[in-house]
């Protein structure tokens, strides 16, 4: 299958994006969700490291370019509706979240309140300055 055909198989949003879920390849834990455009997914495939599209910055974002916490991609899956991708990754540095936690999904709903249940592995000020 050519590079063009796999990109053409995806049902992109009107903005040309697809949701991308990063999952720890070893543990199965969901680490984060981000967006990809065609270029981001193509670069992810060619580099073997996750590249996303930052909607807030309106630019490509190589995960870990600032923090050093890159995501080495071992597998990419497409869901049955062809509108969500899942990246099986090896998270370098042990943290995917800009808050210094392993996962961006560190809050649990308890009695109507969101409670942070995962520890901060490293203070974000030490990571980003």
mmCIF file of N, CA, C and O in Angstrom, residues 1-50:
data_model
loop_
_atom_site.group_PDB
_atom_site.id
_atom_site.type_symbol
_atom_site.label_atom_id
_atom_site.label_comp_id
_atom_site.label_asym_id
_atom_site.label_seq_id
_atom_site.Cartn_x
_atom_site.Cartn_y
_atom_site.Cartn_z
ATOM 1 N N UNK A 1 0.853 -1.188 0.000
ATOM 2 C CA UNK A 1 0.000 0.000 0.000
ATOM 3 C C UNK A 1 0.890 1.239 0.000
ATOM 4 O O UNK A 1 1.792 1.353 0.811
ATOM 5 N N UNK A 2 0.632 2.147 -0.884
ATOM 6 C CA UNK A 2 1.466 3.355 -0.978
ATOM 7 C C UNK A 2 1.123 4.333 0.135
ATOM 8 O O UNK A 2 0.063 4.258 0.742
ATOM 9 N N UNK A 3 2.030 5.279 0.360
ATOM 10 C CA UNK A 3 1.833 6.287 1.413
ATOM 11 C C UNK A 3 0.570 7.093 1.160
ATOM 12 O O UNK A 3 -0.163 7.411 2.079
ATOM 13 N N UNK A 4 0.311 7.412 -0.097
ATOM 14 C CA UNK A 4 -0.878 8.205 -0.414
ATOM 15 C C UNK A 4 -2.142 7.429 -0.102
ATOM 16 O O UNK A 4 -3.072 7.960 0.473
ATOM 17 N N UNK A 5 -2.174 6.152 -0.424
ATOM 18 C CA UNK A 5 -3.407 5.396 -0.232
ATOM 19 C C UNK A 5 -3.773 5.224 1.242
ATOM 20 O O UNK A 5 -4.938 5.285 1.580
ATOM 21 N N UNK A 6 -2.786 5.045 2.121
ATOM 22 C CA UNK A 6 -3.155 4.904 3.533
ATOM 23 C C UNK A 6 -3.696 6.218 4.082
ATOM 24 O O UNK A 6 -4.616 6.229 4.900
ATOM 25 N N UNK A 7 -3.191 7.342 3.629
ATOM 26 C CA UNK A 7 -3.709 8.637 4.071
ATOM 27 C C UNK A 7 -5.099 8.885 3.496
ATOM 28 O O UNK A 7 -5.964 9.459 4.155
ATOM 29 N N UNK A 8 -5.330 8.430 2.279
ATOM 30 C CA UNK A 8 -6.633 8.614 1.643
ATOM 31 C C UNK A 8 -7.713 7.738 2.267
ATOM 32 O O UNK A 8 -8.901 8.002 2.098
ATOM 33 N N UNK A 9 -7.318 6.710 3.004
ATOM 34 C CA UNK A 9 -8.276 5.809 3.651
ATOM 35 C C UNK A 9 -8.884 6.411 4.918
ATOM 36 O O UNK A 9 -9.874 5.899 5.432
ATOM 37 N N UNK A 10 -8.290 7.480 5.417
ATOM 38 C CA UNK A 10 -8.741 8.088 6.672
ATOM 39 C C UNK A 10 -9.863 9.084 6.402
ATOM 40 O O UNK A 10 -9.830 9.831 5.430
ATOM 41 N N UNK A 11 -10.858 9.088 7.285
ATOM 42 C CA UNK A 11 -11.943 10.073 7.216
ATOM 43 C C UNK A 11 -11.518 11.279 8.051
ATOM 44 O O UNK A 11 -11.705 11.322 9.261
ATOM 45 N N UNK A 12 -10.920 12.256 7.393
ATOM 46 C CA UNK A 12 -10.426 13.471 8.042
ATOM 47 C C UNK A 12 -11.597 14.382 8.374
ATOM 48 O O UNK A 12 -12.619 14.367 7.687
ATOM 49 N N UNK A 13 -11.470 15.189 9.425
ATOM 50 C CA UNK A 13 -12.499 16.176 9.745
ATOM 51 C C UNK A 13 -12.508 17.242 8.660
ATOM 52 O O UNK A 13 -11.606 17.287 7.808
ATOM 53 N N UNK A 14 -13.482 18.135 8.726
ATOM 54 C CA UNK A 14 -13.560 19.242 7.769
ATOM 55 C C UNK A 14 -12.302 20.106 7.830
ATOM 56 O O UNK A 14 -11.922 20.726 6.837
ATOM 57 N N UNK A 15 -11.632 20.113 8.990
ATOM 58 C CA UNK A 15 -10.394 20.884 9.166
ATOM 59 C C UNK A 15 -9.167 20.098 8.702
ATOM 60 O O UNK A 15 -8.039 20.573 8.836
ATOM 61 N N UNK A 16 -9.379 18.875 8.218
ATOM 62 C CA UNK A 16 -8.262 18.055 7.758
ATOM 63 C C UNK A 16 -7.513 17.362 8.873
ATOM 64 O O UNK A 16 -6.326 17.080 8.746
ATOM 65 N N UNK A 17 -8.203 17.065 9.973
ATOM 66 C CA UNK A 17 -7.575 16.453 11.145
ATOM 67 C C UNK A 17 -8.200 15.107 11.466
ATOM 68 O O UNK A 17 -9.322 14.816 11.059
ATOM 69 N N UNK A 18 -7.468 14.319 12.232
ATOM 70 C CA UNK A 18 -7.976 13.061 12.770
ATOM 71 C C UNK A 18 -7.509 12.976 14.228
ATOM 72 O O UNK A 18 -6.370 13.344 14.539
ATOM 73 N N UNK A 19 -8.391 12.545 15.151
ATOM 74 C CA UNK A 19 -7.953 12.353 16.533
ATOM 75 C C UNK A 19 -6.932 11.214 16.609
ATOM 76 O O UNK A 19 -7.101 10.185 15.939
ATOM 77 N N UNK A 20 -5.913 11.405 17.423
ATOM 78 C CA UNK A 20 -4.861 10.405 17.592
ATOM 79 C C UNK A 20 -4.681 10.131 19.083
ATOM 80 O O UNK A 20 -4.416 11.047 19.856
ATOM 81 N N UNK A 21 -4.843 8.882 19.450
ATOM 82 C CA UNK A 21 -4.686 8.468 20.843
ATOM 83 C C UNK A 21 -3.337 7.784 20.979
ATOM 84 O O UNK A 21 -3.023 6.865 20.220
ATOM 85 N N UNK A 22 -2.538 8.235 21.935
ATOM 86 C CA UNK A 22 -1.254 7.599 22.224
ATOM 87 C C UNK A 22 -1.445 6.652 23.400
ATOM 88 O O UNK A 22 -1.907 7.057 24.468
ATOM 89 N N UNK A 23 -1.096 5.399 23.180
ATOM 90 C CA UNK A 23 -1.267 4.356 24.180
ATOM 91 C C UNK A 23 0.084 3.708 24.449
ATOM 92 O O UNK A 23 0.825 3.399 23.508
ATOM 93 N N UNK A 24 0.401 3.511 25.724
ATOM 94 C CA UNK A 24 1.647 2.846 26.084
ATOM 95 C C UNK A 24 1.623 1.418 25.542
ATOM 96 O O UNK A 24 0.723 0.649 25.859
ATOM 97 N N UNK A 25 2.603 1.082 24.710
ATOM 98 C CA UNK A 25 2.628 -0.224 24.062
ATOM 99 C C UNK A 25 2.774 -1.368 25.056
ATOM 100 O O UNK A 25 2.275 -2.463 24.823
ATOM 101 N N UNK A 26 3.452 -1.127 26.178
ATOM 102 C CA UNK A 26 3.676 -2.189 27.163
ATOM 103 C C UNK A 26 2.503 -2.358 28.117
ATOM 104 O O UNK A 26 2.005 -3.458 28.325
ATOM 105 N N UNK A 27 2.025 -1.252 28.690
ATOM 106 C CA UNK A 27 0.993 -1.341 29.733
ATOM 107 C C UNK A 27 -0.426 -1.227 29.193
ATOM 108 O O UNK A 27 -1.376 -1.630 29.859
ATOM 109 N N UNK A 28 -0.590 -0.608 28.021
ATOM 110 C CA UNK A 28 -1.929 -0.382 27.474
ATOM 111 C C UNK A 28 -2.581 0.892 27.983
ATOM 112 O O UNK A 28 -3.679 1.239 27.565
ATOM 113 N N UNK A 29 -1.908 1.615 28.865
ATOM 114 C CA UNK A 29 -2.485 2.837 29.420
ATOM 115 C C UNK A 29 -2.580 3.923 28.357
ATOM 116 O O UNK A 29 -1.649 4.124 27.571
ATOM 117 N N UNK A 30 -3.722 4.619 28.338
ATOM 118 C CA UNK A 30 -3.887 5.756 27.449
ATOM 119 C C UNK A 30 -3.059 6.901 28.020
ATOM 120 O O UNK A 30 -3.248 7.305 29.168
ATOM 121 N N UNK A 31 -2.151 7.430 27.207
ATOM 122 C CA UNK A 31 -1.259 8.494 27.663
ATOM 123 C C UNK A 31 -1.794 9.878 27.318
ATOM 124 O O UNK A 31 -1.704 10.792 28.125
ATOM 125 N N UNK A 32 -2.334 10.026 26.112
ATOM 126 C CA UNK A 32 -2.793 11.344 25.689
ATOM 127 C C UNK A 32 -3.630 11.215 24.429
ATOM 128 O O UNK A 32 -3.654 10.170 23.788
ATOM 129 N N UNK A 33 -4.305 12.297 24.107
ATOM 130 C CA UNK A 33 -5.028 12.421 22.851
ATOM 131 C C UNK A 33 -4.587 13.732 22.221
ATOM 132 O O UNK A 33 -4.418 14.739 22.910
ATOM 133 N N UNK A 34 -4.342 13.697 20.930
ATOM 134 C CA UNK A 34 -3.966 14.896 20.197
ATOM 135 C C UNK A 34 -4.567 14.788 18.804
ATOM 136 O O UNK A 34 -5.341 13.863 18.525
ATOM 137 N N UNK A 35 -4.210 15.709 17.952
ATOM 138 C CA UNK A 35 -4.724 15.731 16.584
ATOM 139 C C UNK A 35 -3.574 15.562 15.609
ATOM 140 O O UNK A 35 -2.447 15.963 15.891
ATOM 141 N N UNK A 36 -3.884 14.976 14.461
ATOM 142 C CA UNK A 36 -2.914 14.846 13.381
ATOM 143 C C UNK A 36 -3.551 15.336 12.089
ATOM 144 O O UNK A 36 -4.752 15.141 11.877
ATOM 145 N N UNK A 37 -2.737 15.971 11.260
ATOM 146 C CA UNK A 37 -3.154 16.227 9.889
ATOM 147 C C UNK A 37 -2.378 15.240 9.013
ATOM 148 O O UNK A 37 -1.625 14.400 9.522
ATOM 149 N N UNK A 38 -2.552 15.327 7.711
ATOM 150 C CA UNK A 38 -1.894 14.384 6.802
ATOM 151 C C UNK A 38 -0.373 14.422 6.963
ATOM 152 O O UNK A 38 0.286 13.386 7.000
ATOM 153 N N UNK A 39 0.182 15.630 7.052
ATOM 154 C CA UNK A 39 1.628 15.760 7.172
ATOM 155 C C UNK A 39 2.129 15.165 8.484
ATOM 156 O O UNK A 39 3.163 14.487 8.516
ATOM 157 N N UNK A 40 1.415 15.399 9.573
ATOM 158 C CA UNK A 40 1.817 14.860 10.874
ATOM 159 C C UNK A 40 1.835 13.330 10.856
ATOM 160 O O UNK A 40 2.785 12.707 11.343
ATOM 161 N N UNK A 41 0.803 12.730 10.282
ATOM 162 C CA UNK A 41 0.753 11.273 10.236
ATOM 163 C C UNK A 41 1.832 10.726 9.308
ATOM 164 O O UNK A 41 2.496 9.739 9.630
ATOM 165 N N UNK A 42 2.040 11.372 8.203
ATOM 166 C CA UNK A 42 3.087 10.946 7.282
ATOM 167 C C UNK A 42 4.467 11.041 7.929
ATOM 168 O O UNK A 42 5.285 10.116 7.810
ATOM 169 N N UNK A 43 4.726 12.128 8.643
ATOM 170 C CA UNK A 43 6.012 12.287 9.351
ATOM 171 C C UNK A 43 6.163 11.261 10.466
ATOM 172 O O UNK A 43 7.262 10.747 10.703
ATOM 173 N N UNK A 44 5.069 10.965 11.166
ATOM 174 C CA UNK A 44 5.102 9.955 12.221
ATOM 175 C C UNK A 44 5.538 8.614 11.644
ATOM 176 O O UNK A 44 6.387 7.924 12.214
ATOM 177 N N UNK A 45 4.977 8.259 10.509
ATOM 178 C CA UNK A 45 5.326 6.999 9.858
ATOM 179 C C UNK A 45 6.787 7.002 9.422
ATOM 180 O O UNK A 45 7.517 6.046 9.680
ATOM 181 N N UNK A 46 7.237 8.075 8.807
ATOM 182 C CA UNK A 46 8.612 8.099 8.285
ATOM 183 C C UNK A 46 9.662 8.210 9.387
ATOM 184 O O UNK A 46 10.736 7.620 9.284
ATOM 185 N N UNK A 47 9.373 8.941 10.456
ATOM 186 C CA UNK A 47 10.345 9.130 11.550
ATOM 187 C C UNK A 47 10.311 8.011 12.576
ATOM 188 O O UNK A 47 11.271 7.789 13.293
ATOM 189 N N UNK A 48 9.133 7.389 12.733
ATOM 190 C CA UNK A 48 8.977 6.395 13.790
ATOM 191 C C UNK A 48 8.790 7.032 15.156
ATOM 192 O O UNK A 48 8.870 6.367 16.182
ATOM 193 N N UNK A 49 8.532 8.335 15.179
ATOM 194 C CA UNK A 49 8.230 9.070 16.406
ATOM 195 C C UNK A 49 6.994 9.916 16.160
ATOM 196 O O UNK A 49 6.778 10.406 15.038
ATOM 197 N N UNK A 50 6.202 10.121 17.217
ATOM 198 C CA UNK A 50 4.935 10.827 17.081
ATOM 199 C C UNK A 50 5.115 12.300 16.744
ATOM 200 O O UNK A 50 5.892 13.008 17.387
#
